[in-house]
Each structure stands twice: as C-alpha cells, then as structure tokens.
Amino acid sequence: MKKEKLFIFLVFTLTTIAPLVFAKDVVHVVASTPDLAALAQAVGGDLVKVESLIKGTQDPHNIEVLPSYMVKLRNADVFLIIGMDLDQWAFPLRDGSRNARLLTVDCSKTINRLHVPTSKIDASYGDIHIYGNPHYWLDPQNGRIILETILDALAQVSPENAPVFQQNVRAYSQKLEEKMKEWQAAMAPYREHRIIFYHDSWPYFQQRFGLEIVDFIEPKPGIVPSPSHTARLLEEVGQQQIKVIAMEPFYDKRVPDLISRQTGAHVVVVAPSVGSVKGVDDYIQLFDYNVKSL
Ligand SMILES: [Zn+2]
C-alpha cells in the first residue's frame, strides 16, 4: 500500500513538474509560413517548439489575420518572416502582440534577390512585389541560406544549445545538397520545356532547375485574367505548343481548365509551400513533389 502511494506520488510529480522544468529550455518559434516553420524545425529539433501562422493551403499574399495569430506571438521567442512585402500582414500582428523580447527575423536578408524593380513602380504594374520576387524558398539552395539565418537567431536566444543547432544545420544542409543532385538530374530533360505558370512564384525554382516560363495566367501579379488576356494565352499555347499550365492549389482553376480543354495542354497543380498539397509535409518533400509533377 505504501509502495503504491509512493509510486502514485512519483508519477504525479514527474508528469506535472518535469514538463515545466524542460519547457524553460525550449525555444518557441513562430513562423509566418509553413516553409520557414519546416526549416526552423530542422534547425531546432526537439529544442524548439515551432508553429506556423498560416497553412500551406492559404495564399500568403492575401491573408485575413486571426486574433489567434497574435496570441501565438505573445508567447514566442523568435518570429520568422519571409519579408520582401509578401507577409506584410505580419507586422501589425508583431506590434499588437506587445511581446518586447520577441526577436523578429527577416529571412530574406541574405538572399540574392531576383526581379528587383529598377524603375519606379505604380498601380499599373498590378500587385507587384516592390522589393523583388519574394518566392525565394522555392530554390533549395536558398533553403540552405535560410537555415543559416535561423541558426543565428536560435543561437542568439539559446546560446547554450548553439552547438546542437549547428550540427542540425550541417546535417540538413548536406541532405539538401545530396537531394539537389537527384532533383537536378530529374529536371535535366525538361530544362527547355515551355510552361505557363498561374502566378510569378517560380523564378528561383526556374533559375535552379530550368524550364522556360513563357507567360502567366495572371496578366499582372494579383490581377485576375480578363477575357482578352485569356484569348491571347489560348493563341500563345497553340502557337508555341505549350504542354503544361502549372498552378498553385489556391487559385481559380477555370481559366487554366478552359485553356486545357481548347488546346490539350495539361493543368498541373504545383506545391508552393509545405502543406499545400497532400504528402508534402516537409521542405524536402516540397521539391520531391514539384520535381515529380513538372
Ligand atoms: Zn507573389
């Protein structure tokens, strides 16, 4: 009887007190997108608790922020953002969270940016990204740069665990390098393939893996296709014998489907983010899926 009581006491003590003791060492990371969250998880392993504000199935350009996002930030140590204006909805959340110790990290800061406008931009350019194209995580080589940025942030917040974070980054970066050879070999036959994308999200992917991006379903970023633009695309697909129209799962399929019906081109759903399609649950699977689909 006595033994039993002691056992119950021990179980109670370990299950209630132990998490409190260990929780102190865990760095709480909030990322604006699931791609940054996946990379933060790779850096931090079980020394971090990582949450993404949005899901991969959401269009990161158009986010209706929820009060729960601010609550997540209130208790976070590190906030990872894409930057370059893609997730500008994150700034009011950060300010509203009133978390003075929150370290906000713009993961674009060390990225070699593509499509940075050289002339003055006005509304006639559509919903253009004024700091350049922000879809940089779609090149795995940039993924390796993001890992280093996250490493710096985590080491700053939790210096005692820096050696573990460094080791995790080395291991994941090496894995990405190995996979890169496999992905580039798989994409090699398609380097010159002409393709139409829905939105201009793929210049970093294209730079790494090839493909000839001929046009976009959107006449300008963020603008829905007009009948005259659709007619022009139909002509272009026929004339240039374009076989593939690739689109993110959250865009309207009607225009791609219409072009497909009239020309025989295939509509391919690509994964712009971790969690955007079934089976893409981490950063490596993101490229496995896209390389296979395109
Ligand atoms: Zn965009």
PDB file of C-alpha atoms and ligand atoms in Angstrom:
ATOM      1  CA  MET A   1       0.000   0.000   0.000  1.00  0.00           C
ATOM      2  CA  LYS A   2       2.783   2.351   0.995  1.00  0.00           C
ATOM      3  CA  LYS A   3       4.734   1.477  -2.143  1.00  0.00           C
ATOM      4  CA  GLU A   4       1.691   2.130  -4.266  1.00  0.00           C
ATOM      5  CA  LYS A   5       1.264   5.586  -2.757  1.00  0.00           C
ATOM      6  CA  LEU A   6       4.893   6.415  -3.383  1.00  0.00           C
ATOM      7  CA  PHE A   7       4.508   5.298  -6.984  1.00  0.00           C
ATOM      8  CA  ILE A   8       1.454   7.484  -7.499  1.00  0.00           C
ATOM      9  CA  PHE A   9       3.274  10.397  -5.898  1.00  0.00           C
ATOM     10  CA  LEU A  10       6.259   9.919  -8.227  1.00  0.00           C
ATOM     11  CA  VAL A  11       4.128   9.646 -11.350  1.00  0.00           C
ATOM     12  CA  PHE A  12       2.239  12.766 -10.343  1.00  0.00           C
ATOM     13  CA  THR A  13       5.439  14.698  -9.628  1.00  0.00           C
ATOM     14  CA  LEU A  14       7.185  13.667 -12.832  1.00  0.00           C
ATOM     15  CA  THR A  15       4.241  14.353 -15.099  1.00  0.00           C
ATOM     16  CA  THR A  16       3.398  17.752 -13.629  1.00  0.00           C
ATOM     17  CA  ILE A  17       6.768  19.214 -12.712  1.00  0.00           C
ATOM     18  CA  ALA A  18       9.042  17.696 -15.345  1.00  0.00           C
ATOM     19  CA  PRO A  19       7.447  19.468 -18.348  1.00  0.00           C
ATOM     20  CA  LEU A  20       7.784  22.774 -16.530  1.00  0.00           C
ATOM     21  CA  VAL A  21      11.478  22.195 -15.949  1.00  0.00           C
ATOM     22  CA  PHE A  22      12.160  21.178 -19.549  1.00  0.00           C
ATOM     23  CA  ALA A  23       9.837  23.728 -21.131  1.00  0.00           C
ATOM     24  CA  LYS A  24      12.144  26.518 -19.997  1.00  0.00           C
ATOM     25  CA  ASP A  25      14.879  25.362 -22.375  1.00  0.00           C
ATOM     26  CA  VAL A  26      12.658  25.013 -25.417  1.00  0.00           C
ATOM     27  CA  VAL A  27      12.769  27.996 -27.788  1.00  0.00           C
ATOM     28  CA  HIS A  28       9.311  28.959 -29.008  1.00  0.00           C
ATOM     29  CA  VAL A  29       9.492  29.834 -32.704  1.00  0.00           C
ATOM     30  CA  VAL A  30       6.600  31.246 -34.714  1.00  0.00           C
ATOM     31  CA  ALA A  31       6.995  31.425 -38.497  1.00  0.00           C
ATOM     32  CA  SER A  32       4.742  33.352 -40.836  1.00  0.00           C
ATOM     33  CA  THR A  33       4.671  30.464 -43.326  1.00  0.00           C
ATOM     34  CA  PRO A  34       4.922  26.659 -43.087  1.00  0.00           C
ATOM     35  CA  ASP A  35       8.132  26.614 -45.172  1.00  0.00           C
ATOM     36  CA  LEU A  36      10.011  28.691 -42.618  1.00  0.00           C
ATOM     37  CA  ALA A  37       8.432  26.589 -39.864  1.00  0.00           C
ATOM     38  CA  ALA A  38       9.684  23.375 -41.509  1.00  0.00           C
ATOM     39  CA  LEU A  39      13.218  24.764 -41.783  1.00  0.00           C
ATOM     40  CA  ALA A  40      13.127  26.027 -38.168  1.00  0.00           C
ATOM     41  CA  GLN A  41      12.108  22.549 -37.052  1.00  0.00           C
ATOM     42  CA  ALA A  42      15.086  21.122 -38.936  1.00  0.00           C
ATOM     43  CA  VAL A  43      17.442  23.548 -37.150  1.00  0.00           C
ATOM     44  CA  GLY A  44      15.954  23.247 -33.677  1.00  0.00           C
ATOM     45  CA  GLY A  45      14.891  19.590 -33.496  1.00  0.00           C
ATOM     46  CA  ASP A  46      13.366  18.882 -30.094  1.00  0.00           C
ATOM     47  CA  LEU A  47      14.913  22.006 -28.567  1.00  0.00           C
ATOM     48  CA  VAL A  48      12.264  24.157 -30.248  1.00  0.00           C
ATOM     49  CA  LYS A  49       8.500  24.386 -30.391  1.00  0.00           C
ATOM     50  CA  VAL A  50       7.581  25.635 -33.869  1.00  0.00           C
ATOM     51  CA  GLU A  51       4.276  26.969 -35.136  1.00  0.00           C
ATOM     52  CA  SER A  52       3.309  28.462 -38.484  1.00  0.00           C
ATOM     53  CA  LEU A  53       0.768  31.269 -38.576  1.00  0.00           C
ATOM     54  CA  ILE A  54      -0.732  30.226 -41.910  1.00  0.00           C
ATOM     55  CA  LYS A  55      -1.325  26.883 -43.582  1.00  0.00           C
ATOM     56  CA  GLY A  56       0.227  25.824 -46.884  1.00  0.00           C
ATOM     57  CA  THR A  57      -3.230  25.794 -48.437  1.00  0.00           C
ATOM     58  CA  GLN A  58      -3.568  29.574 -47.921  1.00  0.00           C
ATOM     59  CA  ASP A  59      -2.388  32.179 -50.422  1.00  0.00           C
ATOM     60  CA  PRO A  60       0.347  34.058 -48.494  1.00  0.00           C
ATOM     61  CA  HIS A  61      -0.353  37.251 -50.494  1.00  0.00           C
ATOM     62  CA  ASN A  62      -3.899  37.504 -49.165  1.00  0.00           C
ATOM     63  CA  ILE A  63      -4.176  36.637 -45.520  1.00  0.00           C
ATOM     64  CA  GLU A  64      -7.065  37.528 -43.298  1.00  0.00           C
ATOM     65  CA  VAL A  65      -5.343  37.671 -39.943  1.00  0.00           C
ATOM     66  CA  LEU A  66      -6.973  35.980 -36.963  1.00  0.00           C
ATOM     67  CA  PRO A  67      -6.733  37.044 -33.294  1.00  0.00           C
ATOM     68  CA  SER A  68      -5.186  33.629 -32.577  1.00  0.00           C
ATOM     69  CA  TYR A  69      -2.118  34.661 -34.635  1.00  0.00           C
ATOM     70  CA  MET A  70      -1.396  37.463 -32.179  1.00  0.00           C
ATOM     71  CA  VAL A  71      -1.835  35.140 -29.217  1.00  0.00           C
ATOM     72  CA  LYS A  72       0.791  32.798 -30.689  1.00  0.00           C
ATOM     73  CA  LEU A  73       3.230  35.706 -30.995  1.00  0.00           C
ATOM     74  CA  ARG A  74       2.617  36.878 -27.444  1.00  0.00           C
ATOM     75  CA  ASN A  75       4.428  33.832 -26.050  1.00  0.00           C
ATOM     76  CA  ALA A  76       7.068  33.404 -28.760  1.00  0.00           C
ATOM     77  CA  ASP A  77      10.828  33.963 -28.564  1.00  0.00           C
ATOM     78  CA  VAL A  78      11.547  34.170 -32.301  1.00  0.00           C
ATOM     79  CA  PHE A  79       9.336  35.303 -35.197  1.00  0.00           C
ATOM     80  CA  LEU A  80      10.493  34.279 -38.685  1.00  0.00           C
ATOM     81  CA  ILE A  81       9.112  36.173 -41.654  1.00  0.00           C
ATOM     82  CA  ILE A  82       9.574  35.867 -45.429  1.00  0.00           C
ATOM     83  CA  GLY A  83       9.935  39.644 -45.858  1.00  0.00           C
ATOM     84  CA  MET A  84      10.073  41.474 -49.209  1.00  0.00           C
ATOM     85  CA  ASP A  85       6.470  42.550 -48.585  1.00  0.00           C
ATOM     86  CA  LEU A  86       4.969  39.076 -49.059  1.00  0.00           C
ATOM     87  CA  ASP A  87       3.901  38.753 -45.425  1.00  0.00           C
ATOM     88  CA  GLN A  88       3.494  42.406 -44.580  1.00  0.00           C
ATOM     89  CA  TRP A  89       0.352  41.344 -42.703  1.00  0.00           C
ATOM     90  CA  ALA A  90       2.783  40.028 -40.061  1.00  0.00           C
ATOM     91  CA  PHE A  91       3.952  43.449 -38.822  1.00  0.00           C
ATOM     92  CA  PRO A  92       0.701  44.658 -37.196  1.00  0.00           C
ATOM     93  CA  LEU A  93       0.499  41.239 -35.522  1.00  0.00           C
ATOM     94  CA  ARG A  94       4.001  41.569 -34.121  1.00  0.00           C
ATOM     95  CA  ASP A  95       3.303  45.096 -32.854  1.00  0.00           C
ATOM     96  CA  GLY A  96      -0.072  44.081 -31.440  1.00  0.00           C
ATOM     97  CA  SER A  97       1.410  41.130 -29.568  1.00  0.00           C
ATOM     98  CA  ARG A  98       3.241  43.558 -27.223  1.00  0.00           C
ATOM     99  CA  ASN A  99       5.984  40.996 -26.780  1.00  0.00           C
ATOM    100  CA  ALA A 100       9.082  43.108 -26.072  1.00  0.00           C
ATOM    101  CA  ARG A 101      11.505  40.154 -26.063  1.00  0.00           C
ATOM    102  CA  LEU A 102      10.322  38.826 -29.460  1.00  0.00           C
ATOM    103  CA  LEU A 103      13.197  38.578 -31.947  1.00  0.00           C
ATOM    104  CA  THR A 104      11.834  39.206 -35.466  1.00  0.00           C
ATOM    105  CA  VAL A 105      13.993  37.781 -38.245  1.00  0.00           C
ATOM    106  CA  ASP A 106      13.537  38.682 -41.903  1.00  0.00           C
ATOM    107  CA  CYS A 107      14.755  35.531 -43.670  1.00  0.00           C
ATOM    108  CA  SER A 108      15.203  37.363 -46.999  1.00  0.00           C
ATOM    109  CA  LYS A 109      18.074  39.461 -45.638  1.00  0.00           C
ATOM    110  CA  THR A 110      20.892  37.304 -47.061  1.00  0.00           C
ATOM    111  CA  ILE A 111      19.074  36.084 -50.172  1.00  0.00           C
ATOM    112  CA  ASN A 112      20.265  37.022 -53.642  1.00  0.00           C
ATOM    113  CA  ARG A 113      17.009  38.658 -54.751  1.00  0.00           C
ATOM    114  CA  LEU A 114      15.528  38.252 -58.225  1.00  0.00           C
ATOM    115  CA  HIS A 115      13.365  40.717 -60.165  1.00  0.00           C
ATOM    116  CA  VAL A 116      14.112  43.759 -58.031  1.00  0.00           C
ATOM    117  CA  PRO A 117      12.429  46.588 -59.985  1.00  0.00           C
ATOM    118  CA  THR A 118      14.857  49.130 -61.401  1.00  0.00           C
ATOM    119  CA  SER A 119      12.250  51.721 -62.337  1.00  0.00           C
ATOM    120  CA  LYS A 120       9.522  53.422 -60.349  1.00  0.00           C
ATOM    121  CA  ILE A 121       6.502  51.213 -59.684  1.00  0.00           C
ATOM    122  CA  ASP A 122       2.912  52.425 -59.773  1.00  0.00           C
ATOM    123  CA  ALA A 123      -0.510  50.775 -59.564  1.00  0.00           C
ATOM    124  CA  SER A 124      -0.460  49.939 -63.299  1.00  0.00           C
ATOM    125  CA  TYR A 125       2.057  47.170 -62.539  1.00  0.00           C
ATOM    126  CA  GLY A 126      -0.575  45.263 -60.556  1.00  0.00           C
ATOM    127  CA  ASP A 127       0.101  43.858 -57.128  1.00  0.00           C
ATOM    128  CA  ILE A 128       3.833  43.713 -57.818  1.00  0.00           C
ATOM    129  CA  HIS A 129       6.445  42.929 -55.158  1.00  0.00           C
ATOM    130  CA  ILE A 130       8.426  46.162 -54.912  1.00  0.00           C
ATOM    131  CA  TYR A 131      11.473  44.605 -53.189  1.00  0.00           C
ATOM    132  CA  GLY A 132      11.823  41.883 -55.805  1.00  0.00           C
ATOM    133  CA  ASN A 133      10.259  38.460 -56.130  1.00  0.00           C
ATOM    134  CA  PRO A 134       9.697  37.071 -52.604  1.00  0.00           C
ATOM    135  CA  HIS A 135       9.176  33.394 -53.514  1.00  0.00           C
ATOM    136  CA  TYR A 136      12.833  32.624 -52.789  1.00  0.00           C
ATOM    137  CA  TRP A 137      12.283  29.492 -50.660  1.00  0.00           C
ATOM    138  CA  LEU A 138      11.440  27.633 -53.902  1.00  0.00           C
ATOM    139  CA  ASP A 139      15.156  27.175 -54.584  1.00  0.00           C
ATOM    140  CA  PRO A 140      16.636  24.582 -52.180  1.00  0.00           C
ATOM    141  CA  GLN A 141      19.944  26.423 -52.316  1.00  0.00           C
ATOM    142  CA  ASN A 142      18.135  29.369 -50.716  1.00  0.00           C
ATOM    143  CA  GLY A 143      16.756  26.881 -48.201  1.00  0.00           C
ATOM    144  CA  ARG A 144      20.350  26.322 -47.079  1.00  0.00           C
ATOM    145  CA  ILE A 145      20.812  30.095 -46.675  1.00  0.00           C
ATOM    146  CA  ILE A 146      17.591  30.309 -44.636  1.00  0.00           C
ATOM    147  CA  LEU A 147      18.886  27.512 -42.366  1.00  0.00           C
ATOM    148  CA  GLU A 148      21.933  29.672 -41.540  1.00  0.00           C
ATOM    149  CA  THR A 149      19.726  32.704 -40.794  1.00  0.00           C
ATOM    150  CA  ILE A 150      17.554  30.630 -38.466  1.00  0.00           C
ATOM    151  CA  LEU A 151      20.662  29.155 -36.843  1.00  0.00           C
ATOM    152  CA  ASP A 152      21.929  32.663 -35.977  1.00  0.00           C
ATOM    153  CA  ALA A 153      18.566  33.589 -34.437  1.00  0.00           C
ATOM    154  CA  LEU A 154      18.243  30.418 -32.352  1.00  0.00           C
ATOM    155  CA  ALA A 155      21.863  30.648 -31.178  1.00  0.00           C
ATOM    156  CA  GLN A 156      21.210  34.223 -30.064  1.00  0.00           C
ATOM    157  CA  VAL A 157      18.186  33.228 -27.991  1.00  0.00           C
ATOM    158  CA  SER A 158      19.598  29.949 -26.697  1.00  0.00           C
ATOM    159  CA  PRO A 159      23.434  30.168 -26.837  1.00  0.00           C
ATOM    160  CA  GLU A 160      23.871  27.063 -24.679  1.00  0.00           C
ATOM    161  CA  ASN A 161      22.259  24.963 -27.425  1.00  0.00           C
ATOM    162  CA  ALA A 162      24.130  26.564 -30.333  1.00  0.00           C
ATOM    163  CA  PRO A 163      26.400  23.509 -30.924  1.00  0.00           C
ATOM    164  CA  VAL A 164      23.328  21.272 -31.362  1.00  0.00           C
ATOM    165  CA  PHE A 165      21.703  23.761 -33.751  1.00  0.00           C
ATOM    166  CA  GLN A 166      24.943  23.941 -35.758  1.00  0.00           C
ATOM    167  CA  GLN A 167      25.091  20.177 -36.011  1.00  0.00           C
ATOM    168  CA  ASN A 168      21.447  20.005 -37.136  1.00  0.00           C
ATOM    169  CA  VAL A 169      22.074  22.648 -39.828  1.00  0.00           C
ATOM    170  CA  ARG A 170      25.127  20.817 -41.116  1.00  0.00           C
ATOM    171  CA  ALA A 171      23.201  17.543 -41.351  1.00  0.00           C
ATOM    172  CA  TYR A 172      20.123  19.054 -43.053  1.00  0.00           C
ATOM    173  CA  SER A 173      22.158  21.194 -45.407  1.00  0.00           C
ATOM    174  CA  GLN A 174      24.114  18.138 -46.505  1.00  0.00           C
ATOM    175  CA  LYS A 175      20.872  16.240 -47.062  1.00  0.00           C
ATOM    176  CA  LEU A 176      19.639  19.116 -49.256  1.00  0.00           C
ATOM    177  CA  GLU A 177      22.884  19.111 -51.222  1.00  0.00           C
ATOM    178  CA  GLU A 178      22.548  15.387 -51.917  1.00  0.00           C
ATOM    179  CA  LYS A 179      18.900  15.723 -52.893  1.00  0.00           C
ATOM    180  CA  MET A 180      19.786  18.657 -55.148  1.00  0.00           C
ATOM    181  CA  LYS A 181      21.829  16.355 -57.399  1.00  0.00           C
ATOM    182  CA  GLU A 182      18.867  13.987 -57.626  1.00  0.00           C
ATOM    183  CA  TRP A 183      16.393  16.824 -58.385  1.00  0.00           C
ATOM    184  CA  GLN A 184      18.646  18.429 -60.980  1.00  0.00           C
ATOM    185  CA  ALA A 185      19.140  15.084 -62.726  1.00  0.00           C
ATOM    186  CA  ALA A 186      15.379  14.512 -62.771  1.00  0.00           C
ATOM    187  CA  MET A 187      14.713  18.010 -64.169  1.00  0.00           C
ATOM    188  CA  ALA A 188      17.550  17.951 -66.742  1.00  0.00           C
ATOM    189  CA  PRO A 189      15.415  16.611 -69.624  1.00  0.00           C
ATOM    190  CA  TYR A 190      12.866  19.402 -69.052  1.00  0.00           C
ATOM    191  CA  ARG A 191      15.255  22.382 -68.925  1.00  0.00           C
ATOM    192  CA  GLU A 192      13.940  23.855 -72.175  1.00  0.00           C
ATOM    193  CA  HIS A 193      10.303  22.915 -71.682  1.00  0.00           C
ATOM    194  CA  ARG A 194       7.962  25.834 -72.255  1.00  0.00           C
ATOM    195  CA  ILE A 195       5.473  26.327 -69.482  1.00  0.00           C
ATOM    196  CA  ILE A 196       2.851  28.793 -68.285  1.00  0.00           C
ATOM    197  CA  PHE A 197       2.506  29.447 -64.558  1.00  0.00           C
ATOM    198  CA  TYR A 198      -0.518  30.980 -62.913  1.00  0.00           C
ATOM    199  CA  HIS A 199       1.424  33.448 -60.734  1.00  0.00           C
ATOM    200  CA  ASP A 200       5.043  34.585 -60.909  1.00  0.00           C
ATOM    201  CA  SER A 201       6.153  32.436 -57.938  1.00  0.00           C
ATOM    202  CA  TRP A 202       8.756  30.296 -59.701  1.00  0.00           C
ATOM    203  CA  PRO A 203      11.752  32.374 -60.895  1.00  0.00           C
ATOM    204  CA  TYR A 204      14.047  30.958 -58.163  1.00  0.00           C
ATOM    205  CA  PHE A 205      12.929  27.416 -58.984  1.00  0.00           C
ATOM    206  CA  GLN A 206      13.464  28.124 -62.670  1.00  0.00           C
ATOM    207  CA  GLN A 207      16.934  29.536 -62.074  1.00  0.00           C
ATOM    208  CA  ARG A 208      17.943  26.327 -60.284  1.00  0.00           C
ATOM    209  CA  PHE A 209      16.181  23.685 -62.388  1.00  0.00           C
ATOM    210  CA  GLY A 210      15.478  25.185 -65.807  1.00  0.00           C
ATOM    211  CA  LEU A 211      12.079  25.374 -67.594  1.00  0.00           C
ATOM    212  CA  GLU A 212      11.203  28.156 -69.973  1.00  0.00           C
ATOM    213  CA  ILE A 213       8.467  30.259 -68.385  1.00  0.00           C
ATOM    214  CA  VAL A 214       6.567  31.748 -71.315  1.00  0.00           C
ATOM    215  CA  ASP A 215       3.708  33.563 -69.613  1.00  0.00           C
ATOM    216  CA  PHE A 216       1.344  33.749 -66.651  1.00  0.00           C
ATOM    217  CA  ILE A 217      -2.390  33.198 -66.296  1.00  0.00           C
ATOM    218  CA  GLU A 218      -2.448  36.440 -64.307  1.00  0.00           C
ATOM    219  CA  PRO A 219      -1.902  39.377 -66.684  1.00  0.00           C
ATOM    220  CA  LYS A 220      -0.147  41.162 -63.779  1.00  0.00           C
ATOM    221  CA  PRO A 221       0.604  39.783 -60.304  1.00  0.00           C
ATOM    222  CA  GLY A 222      -2.589  39.549 -58.254  1.00  0.00           C
ATOM    223  CA  ILE A 223      -4.860  40.532 -61.183  1.00  0.00           C
ATOM    224  CA  VAL A 224      -7.475  38.015 -62.402  1.00  0.00           C
ATOM    225  CA  PRO A 225      -7.275  37.174 -66.110  1.00  0.00           C
ATOM    226  CA  SER A 226      -9.510  39.238 -68.417  1.00  0.00           C
ATOM    227  CA  PRO A 227     -11.222  37.710 -71.486  1.00  0.00           C
ATOM    228  CA  SER A 228      -8.700  39.442 -73.788  1.00  0.00           C
ATOM    229  CA  HIS A 229      -5.720  38.104 -71.796  1.00  0.00           C
ATOM    230  CA  THR A 230      -7.274  34.620 -71.858  1.00  0.00           C
ATOM    231  CA  ALA A 231      -7.713  34.846 -75.633  1.00  0.00           C
ATOM    232  CA  ARG A 232      -4.064  35.845 -76.011  1.00  0.00           C
ATOM    233  CA  LEU A 233      -2.976  32.908 -73.824  1.00  0.00           C
ATOM    234  CA  LEU A 234      -5.064  30.496 -75.929  1.00  0.00           C
ATOM    235  CA  GLU A 235      -3.303  31.700 -79.050  1.00  0.00           C
ATOM    236  CA  GLU A 236       0.111  31.509 -77.400  1.00  0.00           C
ATOM    237  CA  VAL A 237      -0.399  27.970 -76.062  1.00  0.00           C
ATOM    238  CA  GLY A 238      -1.459  26.804 -79.529  1.00  0.00           C
ATOM    239  CA  GLN A 239       1.301  28.574 -81.431  1.00  0.00           C
ATOM    240  CA  GLN A 240       4.144  27.682 -79.081  1.00  0.00           C
ATOM    241  CA  GLN A 241       2.848  24.178 -78.407  1.00  0.00           C
ATOM    242  CA  ILE A 242       2.929  24.683 -74.664  1.00  0.00           C
ATOM    243  CA  LYS A 243       2.109  21.416 -72.940  1.00  0.00           C
ATOM    244  CA  VAL A 244       1.879  22.429 -69.284  1.00  0.00           C
ATOM    245  CA  ILE A 245      -0.007  25.069 -67.309  1.00  0.00           C
ATOM    246  CA  ALA A 246       1.114  24.959 -63.686  1.00  0.00           C
ATOM    247  CA  MET A 247      -0.873  26.497 -60.868  1.00  0.00           C
ATOM    248  CA  GLU A 248      -0.945  26.717 -57.090  1.00  0.00           C
ATOM    249  CA  PRO A 249      -3.882  24.860 -55.476  1.00  0.00           C
ATOM    250  CA  PHE A 250      -5.479  28.050 -54.071  1.00  0.00           C
ATOM    251  CA  TYR A 251      -6.029  29.777 -57.444  1.00  0.00           C
ATOM    252  CA  ASP A 252      -9.188  29.589 -59.549  1.00  0.00           C
ATOM    253  CA  LYS A 253      -8.953  26.673 -61.987  1.00  0.00           C
ATOM    254  CA  ARG A 254     -11.493  27.980 -64.509  1.00  0.00           C
ATOM    255  CA  VAL A 255      -9.139  29.758 -66.942  1.00  0.00           C
ATOM    256  CA  PRO A 256      -6.435  27.030 -66.852  1.00  0.00           C
ATOM    257  CA  ASP A 257      -9.165  24.399 -67.411  1.00  0.00           C
ATOM    258  CA  LEU A 258     -10.637  26.376 -70.309  1.00  0.00           C
ATOM    259  CA  ILE A 259      -7.234  26.649 -71.999  1.00  0.00           C
ATOM    260  CA  SER A 260      -6.627  22.964 -71.344  1.00  0.00           C
ATOM    261  CA  ARG A 261      -9.943  21.939 -72.945  1.00  0.00           C
ATOM    262  CA  GLN A 262      -9.279  24.009 -76.064  1.00  0.00           C
ATOM    263  CA  THR A 263      -5.594  23.217 -76.573  1.00  0.00           C
ATOM    264  CA  GLY A 264      -4.931  19.868 -74.903  1.00  0.00           C
ATOM    265  CA  ALA A 265      -2.317  21.385 -72.548  1.00  0.00           C
ATOM    266  CA  HIS A 266      -2.216  19.738 -69.117  1.00  0.00           C
ATOM    267  CA  VAL A 267      -3.034  21.587 -65.930  1.00  0.00           C
ATOM    268  CA  VAL A 268      -0.539  20.597 -63.233  1.00  0.00           C
ATOM    269  CA  VAL A 269      -1.053  21.547 -59.597  1.00  0.00           C
ATOM    270  CA  VAL A 270       2.292  22.511 -58.077  1.00  0.00           C
ATOM    271  CA  ALA A 271       3.101  22.873 -54.384  1.00  0.00           C
ATOM    272  CA  PRO A 272       4.187  26.400 -53.474  1.00  0.00           C
ATOM    273  CA  SER A 273       4.575  25.527 -49.799  1.00  0.00           C
ATOM    274  CA  VAL A 274       4.873  22.743 -47.272  1.00  0.00           C
ATOM    275  CA  GLY A 275       1.336  21.523 -46.545  1.00  0.00           C
ATOM    276  CA  SER A 276      -0.169  22.962 -49.737  1.00  0.00           C
ATOM    277  CA  VAL A 277      -0.894  19.527 -51.226  1.00  0.00           C
ATOM    278  CA  LYS A 278      -1.266  16.074 -49.709  1.00  0.00           C
ATOM    279  CA  GLY A 279       2.000  14.308 -48.930  1.00  0.00           C
ATOM    280  CA  VAL A 280       4.126  17.467 -48.840  1.00  0.00           C
ATOM    281  CA  ASP A 281       4.848  17.627 -45.137  1.00  0.00           C
ATOM    282  CA  ASP A 282       8.416  18.923 -45.075  1.00  0.00           C
ATOM    283  CA  TYR A 283      10.823  21.050 -47.091  1.00  0.00           C
ATOM    284  CA  ILE A 284      12.436  18.112 -48.917  1.00  0.00           C
ATOM    285  CA  GLN A 285       9.072  16.621 -49.886  1.00  0.00           C
ATOM    286  CA  LEU A 286       8.164  20.034 -51.343  1.00  0.00           C
ATOM    287  CA  PHE A 287      10.823  19.602 -54.043  1.00  0.00           C
ATOM    288  CA  ASP A 288      10.274  15.851 -54.404  1.00  0.00           C
ATOM    289  CA  TYR A 289       6.660  16.654 -55.279  1.00  0.00           C
ATOM    290  CA  ASN A 290       7.313  19.566 -57.651  1.00  0.00           C
ATOM    291  CA  VAL A 291      10.132  17.816 -59.499  1.00  0.00           C
ATOM    292  CA  LYS A 292       7.867  14.791 -59.984  1.00  0.00           C
ATOM    293  CA  SER A 293       4.859  16.893 -61.058  1.00  0.00           C
ATOM    294  CA  LEU A 294       6.626  19.163 -63.553  1.00  0.00           C
TER     295      LEU A 294
HETATM  296 ZN    ZN B   1       3.915  36.621 -55.483  1.00  0.00          ZN
END
